[in-house]
C-alpha atoms as an extended CHARMM CRD file, in Angstrom:
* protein
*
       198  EXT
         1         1  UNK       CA              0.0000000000        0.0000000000        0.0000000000  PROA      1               0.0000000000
         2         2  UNK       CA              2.9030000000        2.4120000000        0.7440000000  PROA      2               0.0000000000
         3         3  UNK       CA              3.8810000000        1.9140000000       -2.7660000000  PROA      3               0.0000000000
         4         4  UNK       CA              0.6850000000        2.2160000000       -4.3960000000  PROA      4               0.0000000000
         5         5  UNK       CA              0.1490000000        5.4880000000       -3.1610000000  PROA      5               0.0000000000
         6         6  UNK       CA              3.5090000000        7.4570000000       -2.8870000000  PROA      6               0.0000000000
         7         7  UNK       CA              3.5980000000       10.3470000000       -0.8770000000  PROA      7               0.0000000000
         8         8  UNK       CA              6.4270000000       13.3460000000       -0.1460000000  PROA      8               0.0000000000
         9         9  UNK       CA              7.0480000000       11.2520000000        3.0350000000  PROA      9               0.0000000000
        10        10  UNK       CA              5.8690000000        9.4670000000        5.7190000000  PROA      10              0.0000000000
        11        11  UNK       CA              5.2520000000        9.6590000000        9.7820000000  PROA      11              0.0000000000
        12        12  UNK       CA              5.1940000000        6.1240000000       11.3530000000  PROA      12              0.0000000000
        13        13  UNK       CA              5.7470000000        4.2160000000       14.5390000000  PROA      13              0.0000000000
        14        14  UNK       CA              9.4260000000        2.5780000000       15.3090000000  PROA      14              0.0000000000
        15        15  UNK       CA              7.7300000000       -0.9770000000       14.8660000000  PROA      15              0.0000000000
        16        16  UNK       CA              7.0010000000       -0.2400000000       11.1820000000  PROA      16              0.0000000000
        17        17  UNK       CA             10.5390000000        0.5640000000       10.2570000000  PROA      17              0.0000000000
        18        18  UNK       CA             11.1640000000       -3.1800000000        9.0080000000  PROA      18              0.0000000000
        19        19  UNK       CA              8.1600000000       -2.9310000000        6.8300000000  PROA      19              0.0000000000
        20        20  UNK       CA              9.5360000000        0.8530000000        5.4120000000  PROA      20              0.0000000000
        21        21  UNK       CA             12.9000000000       -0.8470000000        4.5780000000  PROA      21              0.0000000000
        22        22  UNK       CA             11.3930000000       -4.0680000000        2.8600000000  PROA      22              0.0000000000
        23        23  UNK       CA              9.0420000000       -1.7430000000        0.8310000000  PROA      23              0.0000000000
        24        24  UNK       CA             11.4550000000        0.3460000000       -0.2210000000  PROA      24              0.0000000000
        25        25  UNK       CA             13.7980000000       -2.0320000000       -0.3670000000  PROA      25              0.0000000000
        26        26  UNK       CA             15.7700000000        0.2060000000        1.8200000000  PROA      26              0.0000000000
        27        27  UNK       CA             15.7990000000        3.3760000000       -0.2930000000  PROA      27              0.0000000000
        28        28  UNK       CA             12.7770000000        4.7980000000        1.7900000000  PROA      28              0.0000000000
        29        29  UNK       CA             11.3620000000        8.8030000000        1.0310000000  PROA      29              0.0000000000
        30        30  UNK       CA             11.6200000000       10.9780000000        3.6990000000  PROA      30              0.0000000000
        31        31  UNK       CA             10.5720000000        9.4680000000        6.8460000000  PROA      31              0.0000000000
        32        32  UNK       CA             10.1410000000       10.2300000000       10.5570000000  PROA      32              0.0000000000
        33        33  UNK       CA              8.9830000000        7.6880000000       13.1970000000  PROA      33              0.0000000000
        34        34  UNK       CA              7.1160000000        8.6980000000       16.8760000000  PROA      34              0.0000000000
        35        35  UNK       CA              7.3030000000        6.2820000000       19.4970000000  PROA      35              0.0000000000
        36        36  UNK       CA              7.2260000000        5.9450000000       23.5930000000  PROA      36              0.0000000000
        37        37  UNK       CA             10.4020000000        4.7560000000       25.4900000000  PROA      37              0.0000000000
        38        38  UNK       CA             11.7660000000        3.0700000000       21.4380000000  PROA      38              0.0000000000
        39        39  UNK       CA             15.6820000000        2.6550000000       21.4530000000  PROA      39              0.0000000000
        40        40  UNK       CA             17.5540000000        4.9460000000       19.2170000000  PROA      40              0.0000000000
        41        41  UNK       CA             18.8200000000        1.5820000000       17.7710000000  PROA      41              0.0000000000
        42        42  UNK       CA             15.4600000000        0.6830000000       16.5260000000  PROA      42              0.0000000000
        43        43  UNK       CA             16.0290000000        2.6250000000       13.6620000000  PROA      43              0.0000000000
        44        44  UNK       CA             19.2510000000        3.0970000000       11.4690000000  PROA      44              0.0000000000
        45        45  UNK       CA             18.2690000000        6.0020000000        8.5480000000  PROA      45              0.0000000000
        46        46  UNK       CA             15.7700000000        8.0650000000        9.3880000000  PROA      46              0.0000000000
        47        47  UNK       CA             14.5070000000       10.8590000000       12.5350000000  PROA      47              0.0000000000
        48        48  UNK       CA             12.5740000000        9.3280000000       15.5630000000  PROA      48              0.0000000000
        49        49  UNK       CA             10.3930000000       11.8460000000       17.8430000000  PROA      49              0.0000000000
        50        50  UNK       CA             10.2590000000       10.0180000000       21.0970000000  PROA      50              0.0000000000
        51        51  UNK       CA              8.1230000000       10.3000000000       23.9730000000  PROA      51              0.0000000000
        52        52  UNK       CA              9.8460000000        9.8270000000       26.6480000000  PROA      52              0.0000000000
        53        53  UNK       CA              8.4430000000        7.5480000000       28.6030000000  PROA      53              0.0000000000
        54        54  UNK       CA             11.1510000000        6.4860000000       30.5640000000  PROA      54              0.0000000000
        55        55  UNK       CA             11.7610000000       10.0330000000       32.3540000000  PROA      55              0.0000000000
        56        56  UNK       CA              7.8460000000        9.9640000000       33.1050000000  PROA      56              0.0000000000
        57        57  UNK       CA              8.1370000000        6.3980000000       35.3580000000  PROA      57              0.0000000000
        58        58  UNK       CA             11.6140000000        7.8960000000       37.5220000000  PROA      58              0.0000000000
        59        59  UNK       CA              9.7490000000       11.1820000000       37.9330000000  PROA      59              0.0000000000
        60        60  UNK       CA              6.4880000000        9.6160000000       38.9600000000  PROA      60              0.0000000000
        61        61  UNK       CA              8.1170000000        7.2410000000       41.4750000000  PROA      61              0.0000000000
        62        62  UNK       CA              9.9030000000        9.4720000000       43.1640000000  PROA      62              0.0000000000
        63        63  UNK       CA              7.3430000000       11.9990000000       43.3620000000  PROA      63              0.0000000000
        64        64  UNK       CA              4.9030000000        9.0860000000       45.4140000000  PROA      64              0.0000000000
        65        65  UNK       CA              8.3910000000        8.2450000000       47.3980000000  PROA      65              0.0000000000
        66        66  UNK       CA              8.8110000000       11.6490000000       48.2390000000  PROA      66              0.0000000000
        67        67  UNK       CA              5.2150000000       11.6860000000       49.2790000000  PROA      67              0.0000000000
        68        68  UNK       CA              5.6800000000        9.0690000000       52.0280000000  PROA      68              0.0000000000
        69        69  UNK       CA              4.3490000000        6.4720000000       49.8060000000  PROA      69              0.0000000000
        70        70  UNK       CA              6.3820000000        3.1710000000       50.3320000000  PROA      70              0.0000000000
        71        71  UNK       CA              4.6380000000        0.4180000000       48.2780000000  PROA      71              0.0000000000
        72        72  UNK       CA              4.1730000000        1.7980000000       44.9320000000  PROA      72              0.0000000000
        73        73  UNK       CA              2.7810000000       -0.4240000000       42.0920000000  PROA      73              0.0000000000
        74        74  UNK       CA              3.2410000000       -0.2120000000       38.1460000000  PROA      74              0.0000000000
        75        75  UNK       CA              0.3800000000       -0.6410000000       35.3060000000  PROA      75              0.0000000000
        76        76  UNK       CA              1.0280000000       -0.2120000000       31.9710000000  PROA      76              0.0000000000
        77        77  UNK       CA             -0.1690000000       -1.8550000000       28.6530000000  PROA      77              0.0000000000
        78        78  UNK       CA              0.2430000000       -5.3180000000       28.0050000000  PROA      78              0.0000000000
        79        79  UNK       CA              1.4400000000       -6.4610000000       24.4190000000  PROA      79              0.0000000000
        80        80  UNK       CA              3.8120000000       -3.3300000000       24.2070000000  PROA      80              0.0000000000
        81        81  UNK       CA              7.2730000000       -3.3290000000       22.2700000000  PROA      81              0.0000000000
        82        82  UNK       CA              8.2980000000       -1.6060000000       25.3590000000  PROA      82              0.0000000000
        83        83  UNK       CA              6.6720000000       -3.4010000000       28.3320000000  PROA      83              0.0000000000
        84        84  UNK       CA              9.3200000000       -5.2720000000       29.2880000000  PROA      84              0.0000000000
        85        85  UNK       CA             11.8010000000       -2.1190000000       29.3830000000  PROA      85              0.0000000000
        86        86  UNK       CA              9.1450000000       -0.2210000000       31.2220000000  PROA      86              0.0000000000
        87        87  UNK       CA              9.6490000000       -3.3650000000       33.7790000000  PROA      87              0.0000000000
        88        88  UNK       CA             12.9950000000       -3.1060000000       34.3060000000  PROA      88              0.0000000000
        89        89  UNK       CA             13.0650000000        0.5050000000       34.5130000000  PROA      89              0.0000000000
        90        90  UNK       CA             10.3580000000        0.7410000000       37.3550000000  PROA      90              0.0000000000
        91        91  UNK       CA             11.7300000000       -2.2520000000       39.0970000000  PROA      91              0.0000000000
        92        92  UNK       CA             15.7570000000       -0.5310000000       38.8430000000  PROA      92              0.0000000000
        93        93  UNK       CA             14.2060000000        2.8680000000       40.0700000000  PROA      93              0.0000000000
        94        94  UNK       CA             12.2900000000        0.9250000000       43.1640000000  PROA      94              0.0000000000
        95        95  UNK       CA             15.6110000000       -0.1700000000       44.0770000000  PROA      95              0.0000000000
        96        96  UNK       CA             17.5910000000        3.2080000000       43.8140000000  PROA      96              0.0000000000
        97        97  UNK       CA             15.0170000000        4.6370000000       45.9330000000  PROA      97              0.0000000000
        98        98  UNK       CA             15.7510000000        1.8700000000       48.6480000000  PROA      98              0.0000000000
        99        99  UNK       CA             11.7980000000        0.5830000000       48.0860000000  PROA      99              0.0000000000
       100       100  UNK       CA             12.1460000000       -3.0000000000       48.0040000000  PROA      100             0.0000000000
       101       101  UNK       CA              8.2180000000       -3.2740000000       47.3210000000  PROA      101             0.0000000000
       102       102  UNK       CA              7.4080000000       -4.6500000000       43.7520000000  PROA      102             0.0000000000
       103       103  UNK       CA              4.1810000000       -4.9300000000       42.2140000000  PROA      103             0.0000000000
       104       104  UNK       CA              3.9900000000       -4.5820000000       37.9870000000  PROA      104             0.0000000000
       105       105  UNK       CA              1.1280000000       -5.5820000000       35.8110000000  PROA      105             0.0000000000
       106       106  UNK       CA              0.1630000000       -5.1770000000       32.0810000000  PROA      106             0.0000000000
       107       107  UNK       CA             -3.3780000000       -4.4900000000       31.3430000000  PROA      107             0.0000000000
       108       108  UNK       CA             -4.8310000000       -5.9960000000       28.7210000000  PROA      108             0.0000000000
       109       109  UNK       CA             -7.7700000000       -2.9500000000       27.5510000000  PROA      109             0.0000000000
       110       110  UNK       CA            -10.4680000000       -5.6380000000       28.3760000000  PROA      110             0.0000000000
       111       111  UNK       CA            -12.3380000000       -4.2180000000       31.7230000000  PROA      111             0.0000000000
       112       112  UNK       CA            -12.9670000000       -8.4060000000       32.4910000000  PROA      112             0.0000000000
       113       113  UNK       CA             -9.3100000000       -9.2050000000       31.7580000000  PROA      113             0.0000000000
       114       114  UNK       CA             -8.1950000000       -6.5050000000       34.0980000000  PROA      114             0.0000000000
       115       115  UNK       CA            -10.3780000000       -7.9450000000       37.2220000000  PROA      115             0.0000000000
       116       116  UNK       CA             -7.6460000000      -10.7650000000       38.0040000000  PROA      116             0.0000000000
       117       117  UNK       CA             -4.9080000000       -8.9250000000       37.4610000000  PROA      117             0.0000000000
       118       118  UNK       CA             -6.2490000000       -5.9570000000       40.1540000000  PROA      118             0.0000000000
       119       119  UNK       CA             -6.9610000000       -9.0810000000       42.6120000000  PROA      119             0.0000000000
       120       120  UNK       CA             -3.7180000000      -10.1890000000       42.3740000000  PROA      120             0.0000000000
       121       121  UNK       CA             -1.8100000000       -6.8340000000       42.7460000000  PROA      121             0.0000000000
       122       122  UNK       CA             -4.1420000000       -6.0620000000       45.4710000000  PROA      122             0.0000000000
       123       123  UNK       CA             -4.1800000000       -8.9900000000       47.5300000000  PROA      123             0.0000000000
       124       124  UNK       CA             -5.0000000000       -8.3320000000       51.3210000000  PROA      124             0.0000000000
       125       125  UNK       CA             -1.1070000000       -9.2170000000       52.3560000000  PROA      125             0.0000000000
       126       126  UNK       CA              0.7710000000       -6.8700000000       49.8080000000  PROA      126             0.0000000000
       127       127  UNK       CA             -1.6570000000       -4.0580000000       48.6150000000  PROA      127             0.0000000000
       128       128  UNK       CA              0.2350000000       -0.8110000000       46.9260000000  PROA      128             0.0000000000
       129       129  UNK       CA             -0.3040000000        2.4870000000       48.5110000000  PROA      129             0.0000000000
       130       130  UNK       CA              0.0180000000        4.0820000000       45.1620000000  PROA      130             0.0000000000
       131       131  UNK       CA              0.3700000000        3.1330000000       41.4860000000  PROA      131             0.0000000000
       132       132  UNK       CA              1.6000000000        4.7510000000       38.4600000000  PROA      132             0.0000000000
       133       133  UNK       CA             -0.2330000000        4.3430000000       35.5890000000  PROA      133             0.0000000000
       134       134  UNK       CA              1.3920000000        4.2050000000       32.4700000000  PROA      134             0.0000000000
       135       135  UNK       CA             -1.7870000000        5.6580000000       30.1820000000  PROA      135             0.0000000000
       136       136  UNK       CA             -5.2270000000        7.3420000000       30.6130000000  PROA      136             0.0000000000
       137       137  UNK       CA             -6.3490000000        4.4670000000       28.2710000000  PROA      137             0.0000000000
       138       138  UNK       CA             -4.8600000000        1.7830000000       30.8780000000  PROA      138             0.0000000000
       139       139  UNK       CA             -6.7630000000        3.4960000000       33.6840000000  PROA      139             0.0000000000
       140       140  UNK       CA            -10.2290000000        3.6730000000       31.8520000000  PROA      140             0.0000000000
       141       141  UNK       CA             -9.9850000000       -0.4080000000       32.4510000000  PROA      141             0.0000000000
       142       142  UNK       CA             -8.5890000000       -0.6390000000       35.6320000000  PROA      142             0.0000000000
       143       143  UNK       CA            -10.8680000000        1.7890000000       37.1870000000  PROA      143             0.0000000000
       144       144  UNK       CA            -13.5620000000       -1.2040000000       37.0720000000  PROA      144             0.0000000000
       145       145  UNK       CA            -11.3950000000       -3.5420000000       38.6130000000  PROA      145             0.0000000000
       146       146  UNK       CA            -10.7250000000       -1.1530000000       41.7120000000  PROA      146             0.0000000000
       147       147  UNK       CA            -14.2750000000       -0.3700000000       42.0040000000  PROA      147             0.0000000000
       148       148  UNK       CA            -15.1200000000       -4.2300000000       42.1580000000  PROA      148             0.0000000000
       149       149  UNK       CA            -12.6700000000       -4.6560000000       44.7620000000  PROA      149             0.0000000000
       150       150  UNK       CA            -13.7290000000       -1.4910000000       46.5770000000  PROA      150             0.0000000000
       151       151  UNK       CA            -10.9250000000        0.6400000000       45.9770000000  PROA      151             0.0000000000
       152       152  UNK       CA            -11.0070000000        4.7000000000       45.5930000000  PROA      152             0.0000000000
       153       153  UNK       CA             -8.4900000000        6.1000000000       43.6500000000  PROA      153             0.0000000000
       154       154  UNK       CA             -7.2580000000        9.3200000000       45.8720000000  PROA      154             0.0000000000
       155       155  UNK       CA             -9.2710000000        8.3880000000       49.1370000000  PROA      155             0.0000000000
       156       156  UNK       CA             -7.7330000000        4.3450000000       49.4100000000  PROA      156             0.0000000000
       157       157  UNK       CA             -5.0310000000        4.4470000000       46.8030000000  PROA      157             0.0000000000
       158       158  UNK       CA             -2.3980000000        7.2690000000       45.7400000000  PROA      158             0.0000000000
       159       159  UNK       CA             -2.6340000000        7.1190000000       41.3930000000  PROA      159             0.0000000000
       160       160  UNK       CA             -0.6250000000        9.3540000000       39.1830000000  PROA      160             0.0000000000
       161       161  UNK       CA             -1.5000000000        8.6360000000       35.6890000000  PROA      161             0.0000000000
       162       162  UNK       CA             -0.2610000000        9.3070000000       32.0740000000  PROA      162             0.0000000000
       163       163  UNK       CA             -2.3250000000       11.1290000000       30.4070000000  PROA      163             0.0000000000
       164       164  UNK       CA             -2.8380000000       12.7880000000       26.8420000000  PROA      164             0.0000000000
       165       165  UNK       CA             -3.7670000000       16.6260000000       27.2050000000  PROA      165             0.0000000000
       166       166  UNK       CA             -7.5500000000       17.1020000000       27.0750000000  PROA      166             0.0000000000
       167       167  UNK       CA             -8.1200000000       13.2670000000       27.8910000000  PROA      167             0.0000000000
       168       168  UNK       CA            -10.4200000000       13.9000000000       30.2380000000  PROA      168             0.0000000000
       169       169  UNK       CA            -10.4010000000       11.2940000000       33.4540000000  PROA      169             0.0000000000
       170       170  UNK       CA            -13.4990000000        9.4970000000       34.7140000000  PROA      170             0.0000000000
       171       171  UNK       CA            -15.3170000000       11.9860000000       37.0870000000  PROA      171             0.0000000000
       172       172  UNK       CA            -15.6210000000       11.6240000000       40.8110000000  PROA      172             0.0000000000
       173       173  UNK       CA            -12.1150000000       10.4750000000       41.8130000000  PROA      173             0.0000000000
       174       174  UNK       CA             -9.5290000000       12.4080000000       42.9490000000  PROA      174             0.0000000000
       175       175  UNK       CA             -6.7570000000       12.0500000000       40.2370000000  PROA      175             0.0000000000
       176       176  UNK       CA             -2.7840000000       13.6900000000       39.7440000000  PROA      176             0.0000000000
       177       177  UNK       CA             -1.8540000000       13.3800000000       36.1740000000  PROA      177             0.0000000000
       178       178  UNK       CA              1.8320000000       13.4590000000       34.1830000000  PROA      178             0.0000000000
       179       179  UNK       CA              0.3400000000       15.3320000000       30.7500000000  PROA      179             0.0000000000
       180       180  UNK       CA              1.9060000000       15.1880000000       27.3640000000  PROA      180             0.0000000000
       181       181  UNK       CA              0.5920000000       17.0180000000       24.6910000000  PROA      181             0.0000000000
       182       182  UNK       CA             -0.1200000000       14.9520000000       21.6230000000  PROA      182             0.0000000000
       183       183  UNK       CA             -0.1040000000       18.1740000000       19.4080000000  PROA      183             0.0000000000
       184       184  UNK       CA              2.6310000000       19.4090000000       20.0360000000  PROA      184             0.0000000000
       185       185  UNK       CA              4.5770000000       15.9150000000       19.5050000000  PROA      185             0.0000000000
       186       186  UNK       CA              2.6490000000       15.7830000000       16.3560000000  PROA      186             0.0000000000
       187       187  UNK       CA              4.0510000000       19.7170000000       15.6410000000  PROA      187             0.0000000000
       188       188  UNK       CA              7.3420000000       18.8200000000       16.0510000000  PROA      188             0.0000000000
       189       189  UNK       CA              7.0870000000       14.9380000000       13.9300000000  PROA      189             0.0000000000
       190       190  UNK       CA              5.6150000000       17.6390000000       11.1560000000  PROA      190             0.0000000000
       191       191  UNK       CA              8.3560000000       19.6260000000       11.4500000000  PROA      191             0.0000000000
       192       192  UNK       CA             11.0800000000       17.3150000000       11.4930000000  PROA      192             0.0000000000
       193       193  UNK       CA              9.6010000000       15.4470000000        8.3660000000  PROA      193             0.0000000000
       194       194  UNK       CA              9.6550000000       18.9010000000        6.4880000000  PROA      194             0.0000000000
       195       195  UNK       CA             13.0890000000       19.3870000000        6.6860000000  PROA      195             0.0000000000
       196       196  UNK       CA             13.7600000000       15.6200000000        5.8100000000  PROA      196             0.0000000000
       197       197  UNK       CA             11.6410000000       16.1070000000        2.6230000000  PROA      197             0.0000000000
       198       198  UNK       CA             13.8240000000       19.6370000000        1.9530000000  PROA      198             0.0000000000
C-alpha cells in the first residue's frame, strides 16, 4: 500500500521501520517515526520523535516516594514493544530509591481481563499504597477492577496517571496526572519530516 500510493514522506511508529525498509527495499522517502520509550537503535536512517516515557516512570516514582508512599505499584499496557523495558526501569528505580516493594502488571484494555490482574496486585497481604499508571487508556480499564474490589483512587489508593492533554479522566475520583501534549509531539514529527523532505 505504501507503494501504491507514494507520498512526499511518511510519519510512522518505530515498529514499522522493518516494513519501510522491505518496501522500499531500503531506499525509503523521507521518513520520521514517533514512538514511547523506542531505542535509538530501533532505527538506522531516518529521525525518531520520542516520547519519553522512561523520564515519566523515575519522575512519577519518586514523586509518590517523596510523598511518604512506600509500596508503589506499576500498570502499563500489556502487548507493548516496550513493556518489558518499562519493567525493568520501574523495578531498577524501586531499588535506587531503597523501596524494596514490587508490584507490575500489564493491562490488557479488556475491563474483564483486568479484574484478576487488580486481585492479584491487590491482595490483602501486599496491597500498593500508590500506582503509576502508564496511560489514561490503561486506567479507563482498571478503574472497574478497583471499584469491584472497593478501591477509591485518591481516598484508598495514591494514582498518578499518564495522560494525553484534554483526555479527560473518569469523574468523581480524585486524580494527579503526568500530561503530554499529543499536538505538540505531532508539531514537532511535522516539522522534522519537512526538513527531511527539503
Amino acid at each position: 500500500k505504501l507503494c501504491a500510493h507514494p507520498c512526499d514522506g511518511y510519519i510512522l511508529r518505530p515498529c514499522h521501520a522493518p516494513v519501510m525498509a522491505h518496501a522500499f527495499q531500503g531506499k525509503h522517502p523521507p521518513t520520521v517515526f514517533v514512538g514511547a520509550g523506542a531505542k535509538r537503535t530501533d532505527l538506522t536512517c531516518a529521525p525518531l520523535v520520542r516520547i519519553d516515557m522512561e523520564d515519566a516512570i523515575v519522575r512519577v516514582l519518586r514523586l509518590l516516594a517523596a510523598e511518604g508512599y512506600r509500596r508503589i505499584g506499576f500498570i502499563s499496557y500489556a502487548s507493548s514493544e516496550r513493556s518489558e523495558e518499562e519493567r525493568e526501569l520501574y523495578e531498577d528505580t524501586m531499588a535506587k530509591l531503597g523501596l524494596p516493594y514490587r508490584a507490575s502488571e500489564f493491562c490488557p484494555l479488556n475491563d474483564k481481563a483486568a479484574l484478576p490482574m487488580m486481585r492479584r496486585m491487590f491482595s490483602p497481604s501486599v496491597r500498593p499504597e500508590a500506582v503509576y499508571v502508564g496511560d489514561d487508556i490503561v486506567l479507563r480499564h482498571v478503574l472497574p477492577a478497583w471499584q469491584a474490589l472497593d478501591i477509591a483512587p485518591g481516598d484508598d489508593l495514591g494514582v498518578i496517571t499518564l495522560a494525553a492533554r484534554g483526555n479527560p479522566l473518569p469523574d468523581g475520583f480524585k486524580w494527579s496526572r503526568m500530561e503530554f501534549n499529543p499536538f505538540q509531539v505531532g508539531r514537532v514529527a511535522v516539522d522534522c519530516l519537512l526538513q527531511e523532505i527539503q
